Amino acid sequence: MNRNIFITLAFTFIMGLGFWLNACQSGNDNYKMLADNPELVHRGMRRITDIMRHDIFSPPQASRIYAYSAVAAYEALVPGYPDYRSLAGQLNGLTECPKPESGAEYCYPLASVTALMKVGKNLIFSESSMTDLEETIFEEFQAMDLPEAVYERSVKFGQDVADHIIQWTKSDNYAQTRSAPKYTIDVKDRSRWVPTPPQYNDAVEPHWKLIRPWVLDSARQLKPIPNIPFSEDPNSEFTKAVRQVYDVSKTLSDFEKESALYWDCNPFEVDVAGHLMVATKKISPGGHWVNITGHACRKVNASIIKSAETYALVSLALADAFISCWTEKYIGNLVRPETVINRTFDPSWHPFIETPPFPEHTSGHATISAAAATILTKSFGEPFEFTDSTEMIFNMAPRTFKSFYEASDQAAMSRLWGGIHYHIANEGGRMNGREIGNYIWNKIQTRTQ
């Protein structure tokens, strides 16, 4: 009798163990499916955008944060996808990243978002907001029933990659530019940029040309076309360009006004009421294109690795485009239309949107929009219709575009409609941005085949 009971208990234990092992295997398969979710990367990039909007980073600074964060996300993910290759050795100064332990199991999406969030948190001010996202995402991964060893190993790997990227950031000259001499205003030279109303802010990032490029070999590798030479001759090409800005401002259509506002993306803008100035805290122009990247990835149901790859390439294009554009701005130091118009023929004139605080040529919006649009066009093809809802948080309706280039061209033209750029600055930026985007697409290899 006792022997029969023992046999029955043993049989029950063995059967239960088998069911338990099967359940564990099923759980493993389930976590892999749940973790392979591109929304994890989308949410991380969006949180960085929201934090930078709150902290009011300048557009060039924001592009730097996007680039490092997106590269971290990609580098921690790529070991799990044999068809993709690392960016180490392809980006200036980026040495070989940490490697996962051979034969060990990892949840690479967990490693990826860990790296993204740690790098992002290292580069922003409002760390608590990123910590909130970390806690939420880590709880979601824990709810996926990952084996504890896999969870801990994956988080550690993501942190190791993040630490490697953070170390890389320290050699890009950013810290040195924080203590560089202040931009000198030369009021005697009427061709040079001077601060503009209503804030009369200091020049933004006058030493950005010293930042190490990501893919370009130097800040001046791909030079934009120069500005029209300054002249106060009423019959000069420069005066004609100034007059065009003024004349266009007098006949703006509703669409042109709405477009100027839609693409404004000025983190420095303030609402003025008497002596009171309130910061609007708009998304940066680079942030707008990071959002468009998310729209495109979601439309085609891009995988997590495809999404991370696209964010990385777009962010690199934005970052190098800002370096190229900002270098030209402070070499030319060209005066803004608002200043010339007020001096010469209409002291009371002001542009439809606020003039941002840096020299005129070339247009940053035109340059970075064209660079991002080029990467996205190469990634998803043309035509590619998409709806952009980035500005809904500012009570502006979504816009549908037939292609990325249609959107970037509209962004460029919006600066003329807004009254803050001469047409050649928009065209020069548009051409330079496309050249930069094509260069990055052709140089950086993210696939093994």
Short mmCIF file of C-alpha atoms in Angstrom, two decimals:
data_model
loop_
_atom_site.label_atom_id
_atom_site.label_comp_id
_atom_site.label_asym_id
_atom_site.label_seq_id
_atom_site.Cartn_x
_atom_site.Cartn_y
_atom_site.Cartn_z
CA MET A 1 0.00 0.00 0.00
CA ASN A 2 2.76 2.43 1.00
CA ARG A 3 4.67 1.41 -2.11
CA ASN A 4 1.64 2.24 -4.31
CA ILE A 5 1.25 5.63 -2.64
CA PHE A 6 4.93 6.37 -3.20
CA ILE A 7 4.67 5.42 -6.88
CA THR A 8 1.56 7.59 -7.28
CA LEU A 9 3.24 10.57 -5.60
CA ALA A 10 6.37 10.12 -7.66
CA PHE A 11 4.34 9.95 -10.87
CA THR A 12 2.39 13.06 -9.87
CA PHE A 13 5.62 14.94 -9.07
CA ILE A 14 7.20 13.98 -12.40
CA MET A 15 4.09 14.98 -14.33
CA GLY A 16 3.89 18.26 -12.43
CA LEU A 17 7.56 18.95 -13.09
CA GLY A 18 6.94 18.36 -16.78
CA PHE A 19 4.02 20.76 -16.83
CA TRP A 20 6.11 23.33 -14.91
CA LEU A 21 9.00 23.06 -17.36
CA ASN A 22 6.61 23.40 -20.29
CA ALA A 23 5.07 26.44 -18.65
CA CYS A 24 8.50 27.98 -18.18
CA GLN A 25 9.35 27.35 -21.81
CA SER A 26 6.02 28.84 -22.86
CA GLY A 27 6.69 31.82 -20.62
CA ASN A 28 10.09 32.34 -22.22
CA ASP A 29 8.58 32.32 -25.69
CA ASN A 30 5.89 34.71 -24.50
CA TYR A 31 8.34 37.23 -23.04
CA LYS A 32 10.37 37.25 -26.24
CA MET A 33 7.25 38.07 -28.22
CA LEU A 34 6.13 40.76 -25.77
CA ALA A 35 9.56 42.34 -25.51
CA ASP A 36 10.04 42.61 -29.27
CA ASN A 37 7.86 45.71 -29.26
CA PRO A 38 8.96 48.89 -31.09
CA GLU A 39 6.69 51.00 -28.89
CA LEU A 40 9.30 50.68 -26.16
CA VAL A 41 11.80 52.63 -28.27
CA HIS A 42 9.14 55.05 -29.52
CA ARG A 43 8.16 55.89 -25.95
CA GLY A 44 11.76 56.41 -24.92
CA MET A 45 12.47 58.82 -27.76
CA ARG A 46 9.20 60.66 -27.15
CA ARG A 47 10.00 61.07 -23.47
CA ILE A 48 13.35 62.62 -24.36
CA THR A 49 11.50 65.06 -26.65
CA ASP A 50 9.06 66.02 -23.90
CA ILE A 51 11.82 66.53 -21.35
CA MET A 52 13.91 68.68 -23.69
CA ARG A 53 10.86 70.80 -24.46
CA HIS A 54 10.36 71.36 -20.73
CA ASP A 55 14.06 72.02 -20.07
CA ILE A 56 14.36 74.33 -23.12
CA PHE A 57 17.46 72.96 -24.79
CA SER A 58 18.65 74.85 -27.86
CA PRO A 59 18.06 73.08 -31.21
CA PRO A 60 21.75 72.12 -31.63
CA GLN A 61 21.92 70.84 -28.05
CA ALA A 62 18.76 68.80 -28.60
CA SER A 63 20.22 67.19 -31.72
CA ARG A 64 23.26 66.08 -29.71
CA ILE A 65 21.05 64.43 -27.09
CA TYR A 66 18.98 62.65 -29.74
CA ALA A 67 22.08 61.35 -31.51
CA TYR A 68 23.76 59.86 -28.45
CA SER A 69 20.51 58.41 -27.07
CA ALA A 70 19.48 56.83 -30.37
CA VAL A 71 22.93 55.36 -30.98
CA ALA A 72 22.87 53.85 -27.47
CA ALA A 73 19.47 52.25 -28.12
CA TYR A 74 20.69 50.81 -31.42
CA GLU A 75 24.04 49.54 -30.11
CA ALA A 76 22.45 47.66 -27.19
CA LEU A 77 19.91 46.06 -29.53
CA VAL A 78 22.06 45.09 -32.50
CA PRO A 79 23.79 42.00 -30.97
CA GLY A 80 20.42 40.24 -31.01
CA TYR A 81 19.91 40.82 -34.75
CA PRO A 82 22.60 39.16 -36.90
CA ASP A 83 21.54 41.01 -40.07
CA TYR A 84 22.49 44.34 -38.50
CA ARG A 85 25.93 45.72 -37.69
CA SER A 86 27.35 48.03 -35.06
CA LEU A 87 28.09 51.70 -35.69
CA ALA A 88 31.39 51.39 -33.81
CA GLY A 89 34.27 52.35 -36.08
CA GLN A 90 31.84 54.14 -38.41
CA LEU A 91 31.11 57.14 -36.20
CA ASN A 92 33.87 59.55 -35.24
CA GLY A 93 35.44 58.49 -31.96
CA LEU A 94 33.08 55.56 -31.27
CA THR A 95 35.17 52.54 -30.33
CA GLU A 96 33.93 48.96 -30.05
CA CYS A 97 30.98 48.69 -27.70
CA PRO A 98 30.70 46.11 -24.88
CA LYS A 99 29.82 42.62 -26.08
CA PRO A 100 27.23 40.26 -24.57
CA GLU A 101 28.47 37.13 -22.85
CA SER A 102 28.85 34.32 -25.38
CA GLY A 103 26.17 31.64 -25.04
CA ALA A 104 24.16 33.58 -22.44
CA GLU A 105 20.53 34.53 -22.98
CA TYR A 106 19.62 38.21 -23.23
CA CYS A 107 16.49 40.24 -23.73
CA TYR A 108 18.00 42.78 -26.11
CA PRO A 109 14.95 45.08 -26.25
CA LEU A 110 15.31 45.48 -22.47
CA ALA A 111 19.00 46.24 -22.90
CA SER A 112 18.16 48.75 -25.63
CA VAL A 113 15.66 50.83 -23.68
CA THR A 114 17.93 50.63 -20.62
CA ALA A 115 20.78 52.14 -22.65
CA LEU A 116 18.53 54.76 -24.25
CA MET A 117 17.11 55.93 -20.94
CA LYS A 118 20.44 55.98 -19.10
CA VAL A 119 22.16 58.03 -21.81
CA GLY A 120 19.16 60.33 -22.15
CA LYS A 121 19.02 60.88 -18.40
CA ASN A 122 22.74 61.66 -18.34
CA LEU A 123 22.34 64.45 -20.91
CA ILE A 124 19.16 66.20 -19.73
CA PHE A 125 18.25 68.28 -16.67
CA SER A 126 14.90 66.81 -15.53
CA GLU A 127 16.21 63.39 -14.57
CA SER A 128 13.14 62.56 -12.47
CA SER A 129 10.93 62.48 -15.55
CA MET A 130 13.17 59.90 -17.19
CA THR A 131 13.31 57.94 -13.94
CA ASP A 132 9.50 57.75 -13.99
CA LEU A 133 9.62 56.18 -17.45
CA GLU A 134 12.38 53.80 -16.37
CA GLU A 135 10.31 52.54 -13.47
CA THR A 136 7.26 52.05 -15.68
CA ILE A 137 9.12 50.20 -18.42
CA PHE A 138 11.06 48.02 -15.99
CA GLU A 139 7.76 47.03 -14.35
CA GLU A 140 6.38 46.12 -17.78
CA PHE A 141 9.37 43.89 -18.50
CA GLN A 142 9.07 42.22 -15.11
CA ALA A 143 5.41 41.52 -15.86
CA MET A 144 6.52 39.66 -19.01
CA ASP A 145 7.84 36.90 -16.74
CA LEU A 146 11.45 37.12 -17.85
CA PRO A 147 13.75 34.67 -16.07
CA GLU A 148 15.45 36.67 -13.33
CA ALA A 149 18.94 35.95 -14.64
CA VAL A 150 17.98 37.11 -18.14
CA TYR A 151 16.43 40.29 -16.75
CA GLU A 152 19.45 41.21 -14.65
CA ARG A 153 21.93 40.29 -17.38
CA SER A 154 20.05 42.37 -19.96
CA VAL A 155 19.81 45.45 -17.75
CA LYS A 156 23.51 45.16 -16.95
CA PHE A 157 24.38 44.91 -20.65
CA GLY A 158 22.27 47.97 -21.46
CA GLN A 159 23.97 49.91 -18.68
CA ASP A 160 27.40 48.86 -19.93
CA VAL A 161 26.57 50.09 -23.44
CA ALA A 162 25.21 53.33 -21.98
CA ASP A 163 28.38 53.87 -19.96
CA HIS A 164 30.43 53.37 -23.13
CA ILE A 165 28.34 55.94 -25.01
CA ILE A 166 28.48 58.39 -22.09
CA GLN A 167 32.25 58.11 -22.07
CA TRP A 168 32.21 58.81 -25.82
CA THR A 169 30.20 62.00 -25.25
CA LYS A 170 32.96 63.41 -23.06
CA SER A 171 35.38 63.77 -25.97
CA ASP A 172 33.16 65.76 -28.36
CA ASN A 173 34.25 69.24 -27.12
CA TYR A 174 30.81 70.05 -25.72
CA ALA A 175 32.16 70.74 -22.23
CA GLN A 176 34.82 73.05 -23.66
CA THR A 177 32.21 75.10 -25.54
CA ARG A 178 30.36 75.77 -22.28
CA SER A 179 33.22 78.00 -21.15
CA ALA A 180 34.12 79.48 -24.55
CA PRO A 181 34.12 83.28 -24.96
CA LYS A 182 30.78 85.01 -25.33
CA TYR A 183 29.75 86.07 -28.83
CA THR A 184 30.79 89.66 -29.53
CA ILE A 185 28.22 92.02 -31.02
CA ASP A 186 29.64 94.44 -33.58
CA VAL A 187 27.08 97.22 -33.92
CA LYS A 188 29.36 99.23 -36.21
CA ASP A 189 29.22 96.59 -38.95
CA ARG A 190 25.68 96.79 -40.30
CA SER A 191 26.03 93.45 -42.10
CA ARG A 192 26.48 91.51 -38.87
CA TRP A 193 23.80 89.85 -36.80
CA VAL A 194 22.53 91.65 -33.73
CA PRO A 195 19.93 90.49 -31.17
CA THR A 196 16.31 90.96 -32.21
CA PRO A 197 13.06 91.78 -30.39
CA PRO A 198 11.21 91.04 -28.26
CA GLN A 199 13.79 89.29 -26.06
CA TYR A 200 17.10 90.50 -27.56
CA ASN A 201 18.68 87.21 -26.46
CA ASP A 202 22.38 86.45 -26.69
CA ALA A 203 23.58 84.43 -29.66
CA VAL A 204 22.83 80.71 -29.31
CA GLU A 205 25.74 78.27 -29.56
CA PRO A 206 28.27 80.48 -31.40
CA HIS A 207 30.97 77.80 -30.92
CA TRP A 208 28.98 74.80 -32.18
CA LYS A 209 31.45 74.40 -35.06
CA LEU A 210 33.87 73.02 -32.44
CA ILE A 211 31.62 70.05 -31.66
CA ARG A 212 32.95 66.79 -33.08
CA PRO A 213 30.78 65.71 -36.02
CA TRP A 214 29.23 62.26 -35.91
CA VAL A 215 29.70 61.15 -39.53
CA LEU A 216 31.13 64.15 -41.40
CA ASP A 217 34.91 64.37 -41.21
CA SER A 218 34.72 68.07 -40.31
CA ALA A 219 32.23 70.87 -39.80
CA ARG A 220 33.08 72.31 -43.23
CA GLN A 221 33.23 69.07 -45.23
CA LEU A 222 29.95 69.81 -47.04
CA LYS A 223 29.65 73.57 -47.34
CA PRO A 224 26.33 75.28 -48.14
CA ILE A 225 26.12 77.99 -50.74
CA PRO A 226 27.14 81.40 -49.34
CA ASN A 227 24.72 84.18 -48.58
CA ILE A 228 24.11 87.07 -50.95
CA PRO A 229 26.75 89.72 -50.14
CA PHE A 230 25.38 92.39 -47.83
CA SER A 231 24.67 95.71 -49.47
CA GLU A 232 22.61 98.80 -48.71
CA ASP A 233 22.43 99.76 -52.36
CA PRO A 234 18.70 99.96 -53.18
CA ASN A 235 19.32 98.10 -56.45
CA SER A 236 21.49 95.31 -55.01
CA GLU A 237 20.56 91.63 -54.90
CA PHE A 238 20.66 91.76 -51.13
CA THR A 239 18.16 94.61 -50.94
CA LYS A 240 15.92 92.69 -53.35
CA ALA A 241 16.08 89.69 -50.99
CA VAL A 242 15.14 91.90 -48.04
CA ARG A 243 12.30 93.46 -50.00
CA GLN A 244 11.00 90.00 -50.91
CA VAL A 245 10.67 89.10 -47.21
CA TYR A 246 8.84 92.36 -46.58
CA ASP A 247 6.52 92.05 -49.57
CA VAL A 248 5.66 88.42 -48.84
CA SER A 249 4.72 89.37 -45.27
CA LYS A 250 2.09 91.77 -46.61
CA THR A 251 0.23 89.16 -48.67
CA LEU A 252 0.36 86.00 -46.56
CA SER A 253 -2.42 83.52 -47.19
CA ASP A 254 -4.05 81.60 -44.35
CA PHE A 255 -2.14 78.50 -45.44
CA GLU A 256 1.18 80.35 -45.35
CA LYS A 257 0.46 81.76 -41.91
CA GLU A 258 -0.58 78.36 -40.60
CA SER A 259 2.53 76.77 -42.12
CA ALA A 260 4.82 79.36 -40.52
CA LEU A 261 3.29 78.56 -37.15
CA TYR A 262 3.23 74.81 -37.77
CA TRP A 263 6.97 74.61 -38.46
CA ASP A 264 7.99 77.38 -36.04
CA CYS A 265 9.43 74.93 -33.48
CA ASN A 266 11.17 77.75 -31.62
CA PRO A 267 12.10 76.62 -28.08
CA PHE A 268 12.95 80.23 -27.20
CA GLU A 269 9.63 81.82 -28.18
CA VAL A 270 7.77 83.83 -25.57
CA ASP A 271 4.29 85.27 -25.39
CA VAL A 272 4.52 88.97 -24.56
CA ALA A 273 1.81 90.86 -22.68
CA GLY A 274 3.02 94.27 -21.58
CA HIS A 275 6.08 93.67 -19.42
CA LEU A 276 5.22 90.00 -18.90
CA MET A 277 7.00 87.35 -20.99
CA VAL A 278 5.91 83.70 -20.76
CA ALA A 279 7.93 80.93 -22.45
CA THR A 280 5.90 78.89 -24.94
CA LYS A 281 8.22 75.84 -24.68
CA LYS A 282 7.81 74.50 -28.19
CA ILE A 283 9.32 71.31 -29.56
CA SER A 284 12.68 71.83 -31.26
CA PRO A 285 12.88 71.46 -35.07
CA GLY A 286 14.89 68.27 -34.60
CA GLY A 287 12.28 66.97 -32.19
CA HIS A 288 9.61 67.53 -34.82
CA TRP A 289 11.50 65.24 -37.22
CA VAL A 290 12.12 62.64 -34.53
CA ASN A 291 8.34 62.56 -34.08
CA ILE A 292 7.85 62.19 -37.84
CA THR A 293 10.28 59.27 -37.71
CA GLY A 294 8.02 57.63 -35.16
CA HIS A 295 4.95 58.25 -37.35
CA ALA A 296 6.67 56.60 -40.32
CA CYS A 297 7.85 53.58 -38.34
CA ARG A 298 4.39 53.03 -36.91
CA LYS A 299 2.72 53.33 -40.31
CA VAL A 300 4.71 50.41 -41.74
CA ASN A 301 4.72 48.46 -38.47
CA ALA A 302 8.51 48.62 -38.44
CA SER A 303 10.18 46.14 -36.10
CA ILE A 304 12.03 47.29 -33.02
CA ILE A 305 15.41 46.93 -34.74
CA LYS A 306 14.22 48.76 -37.87
CA SER A 307 12.80 51.53 -35.68
CA ALA A 308 16.01 51.83 -33.66
CA GLU A 309 18.06 51.89 -36.86
CA THR A 310 15.88 54.65 -38.33
CA TYR A 311 15.99 56.78 -35.19
CA ALA A 312 19.78 56.44 -35.12
CA LEU A 313 20.27 57.43 -38.77
CA VAL A 314 17.81 60.33 -38.61
CA SER A 315 19.36 61.60 -35.37
CA LEU A 316 22.86 61.42 -36.84
CA ALA A 317 21.68 63.37 -39.89
CA LEU A 318 20.05 66.00 -37.68
CA ALA A 319 23.16 66.36 -35.53
CA ASP A 320 25.61 66.74 -38.40
CA ALA A 321 23.23 69.05 -40.26
CA PHE A 322 23.13 71.35 -37.23
CA ILE A 323 26.93 71.41 -37.10
CA SER A 324 27.18 72.27 -40.80
CA CYS A 325 24.48 74.93 -40.58
CA TRP A 326 25.68 76.53 -37.34
CA THR A 327 29.22 76.70 -38.65
CA GLU A 328 28.01 78.65 -41.68
CA LYS A 329 25.85 80.91 -39.51
CA TYR A 330 28.74 82.14 -37.41
CA ILE A 331 31.19 82.38 -40.30
CA GLY A 332 28.80 84.61 -42.24
CA ASN A 333 27.27 86.38 -39.21
CA LEU A 334 24.58 87.75 -41.49
CA VAL A 335 22.01 90.22 -40.21
CA ARG A 336 18.36 89.13 -40.00
CA PRO A 337 15.61 90.58 -42.24
CA GLU A 338 13.86 92.10 -39.23
CA THR A 339 16.89 94.24 -38.39
CA VAL A 340 17.43 95.47 -41.96
CA ILE A 341 13.76 96.26 -42.55
CA ASN A 342 13.48 98.19 -39.27
CA ARG A 343 16.62 100.19 -40.08
CA THR A 344 15.85 101.04 -43.66
CA PHE A 345 12.22 101.42 -44.57
CA ASP A 346 9.75 100.29 -41.88
CA PRO A 347 10.73 100.80 -38.21
CA SER A 348 7.45 99.30 -36.96
CA TRP A 349 7.58 96.09 -39.02
CA HIS A 350 7.91 92.74 -37.26
CA PRO A 351 7.90 89.21 -38.68
CA PHE A 352 4.90 86.91 -38.45
CA ILE A 353 6.84 84.59 -36.13
CA GLU A 354 9.54 85.50 -33.64
CA THR A 355 13.09 85.76 -34.99
CA PRO A 356 15.31 83.23 -33.17
CA PRO A 357 18.56 84.42 -31.56
CA PHE A 358 21.33 83.54 -34.01
CA PRO A 359 22.65 84.68 -37.41
CA GLU A 360 20.57 84.26 -40.54
CA HIS A 361 22.36 82.13 -43.15
CA THR A 362 21.66 79.27 -43.65
CA SER A 363 18.24 78.27 -42.37
CA GLY A 364 18.52 75.64 -39.66
CA HIS A 365 15.00 74.39 -40.31
CA ALA A 366 15.66 73.99 -44.03
CA THR A 367 18.97 72.21 -43.44
CA ILE A 368 17.97 69.72 -40.79
CA SER A 369 14.54 69.04 -42.32
CA ALA A 370 16.10 68.16 -45.67
CA ALA A 371 18.71 65.94 -43.99
CA ALA A 372 16.07 64.03 -42.01
CA ALA A 373 13.74 63.79 -45.01
CA THR A 374 16.55 62.32 -47.10
CA ILE A 375 17.22 59.55 -44.56
CA LEU A 376 13.50 58.80 -44.22
CA THR A 377 13.02 58.75 -48.00
CA LYS A 378 15.92 56.31 -48.36
CA SER A 379 14.48 54.19 -45.56
CA PHE A 380 10.82 54.07 -46.59
CA GLY A 381 10.74 55.12 -50.24
CA GLU A 382 8.84 57.76 -52.16
CA PRO A 383 5.99 58.57 -52.33
CA PHE A 384 5.26 57.89 -48.68
CA GLU A 385 2.08 59.51 -47.44
CA PHE A 386 1.96 60.16 -43.71
CA THR A 387 0.05 62.27 -41.23
CA ASP A 388 2.04 64.36 -38.78
CA SER A 389 0.33 65.16 -35.48
CA THR A 390 3.36 66.66 -33.72
CA GLU A 391 1.83 70.10 -33.22
CA MET A 392 -1.51 68.94 -31.82
CA ILE A 393 -0.25 69.73 -28.31
CA PHE A 394 -0.16 73.36 -29.48
CA ASN A 395 -3.73 73.16 -30.81
CA MET A 396 -2.70 72.82 -34.45
CA ALA A 397 -4.41 70.27 -36.67
CA PRO A 398 -2.45 67.30 -38.03
CA ARG A 399 -1.03 67.66 -41.53
CA THR A 400 -0.87 65.00 -44.21
CA PHE A 401 2.06 64.94 -46.64
CA LYS A 402 2.60 62.86 -49.76
CA SER A 403 6.32 62.51 -49.08
CA PHE A 404 9.01 63.44 -46.59
CA TYR A 405 10.44 65.90 -49.09
CA GLU A 406 7.09 67.66 -49.39
CA ALA A 407 7.19 68.16 -45.62
CA SER A 408 10.82 69.33 -45.55
CA ASP A 409 10.31 71.73 -48.46
CA GLN A 410 7.31 73.21 -46.69
CA ALA A 411 9.37 73.58 -43.52
CA ALA A 412 12.00 75.49 -45.51
CA MET A 413 9.48 77.82 -47.17
CA SER A 414 7.78 78.46 -43.84
CA ARG A 415 10.80 80.50 -42.76
CA LEU A 416 10.27 82.98 -45.60
CA TRP A 417 6.54 83.12 -44.82
CA GLY A 418 7.41 83.68 -41.17
CA GLY A 419 9.56 86.68 -42.12
CA ILE A 420 12.76 85.45 -40.50
CA HIS A 421 14.88 84.22 -43.45
CA TYR A 422 15.84 85.37 -46.92
CA HIS A 423 14.84 82.90 -49.60
CA ILE A 424 18.43 81.93 -50.43
CA ALA A 425 19.00 80.84 -46.82
CA ASN A 426 16.12 78.40 -47.16
CA GLU A 427 17.25 77.13 -50.55
CA GLY A 428 20.88 76.87 -49.47
CA GLY A 429 19.89 74.99 -46.33
CA ARG A 430 17.61 72.67 -48.26
CA MET A 431 20.39 71.74 -50.70
CA ASN A 432 22.98 71.33 -47.95
CA GLY A 433 20.65 69.16 -45.86
CA ARG A 434 19.96 66.79 -48.73
CA GLU A 435 23.67 66.52 -49.41
CA ILE A 436 24.36 65.69 -45.77
CA GLY A 437 21.55 63.14 -45.64
CA ASN A 438 22.79 61.38 -48.77
CA TYR A 439 26.36 61.36 -47.48
CA ILE A 440 25.35 59.76 -44.19
CA TRP A 441 23.09 57.21 -45.89
CA ASN A 442 25.87 56.13 -48.25
CA LYS A 443 28.64 56.07 -45.65
CA ILE A 444 26.99 54.36 -42.68
CA GLN A 445 26.37 50.64 -43.09
CA THR A 446 23.84 49.18 -40.67
CA ARG A 447 23.25 45.88 -42.47
CA THR A 448 25.61 42.93 -42.83
CA GLN A 449 24.38 42.26 -46.37
#
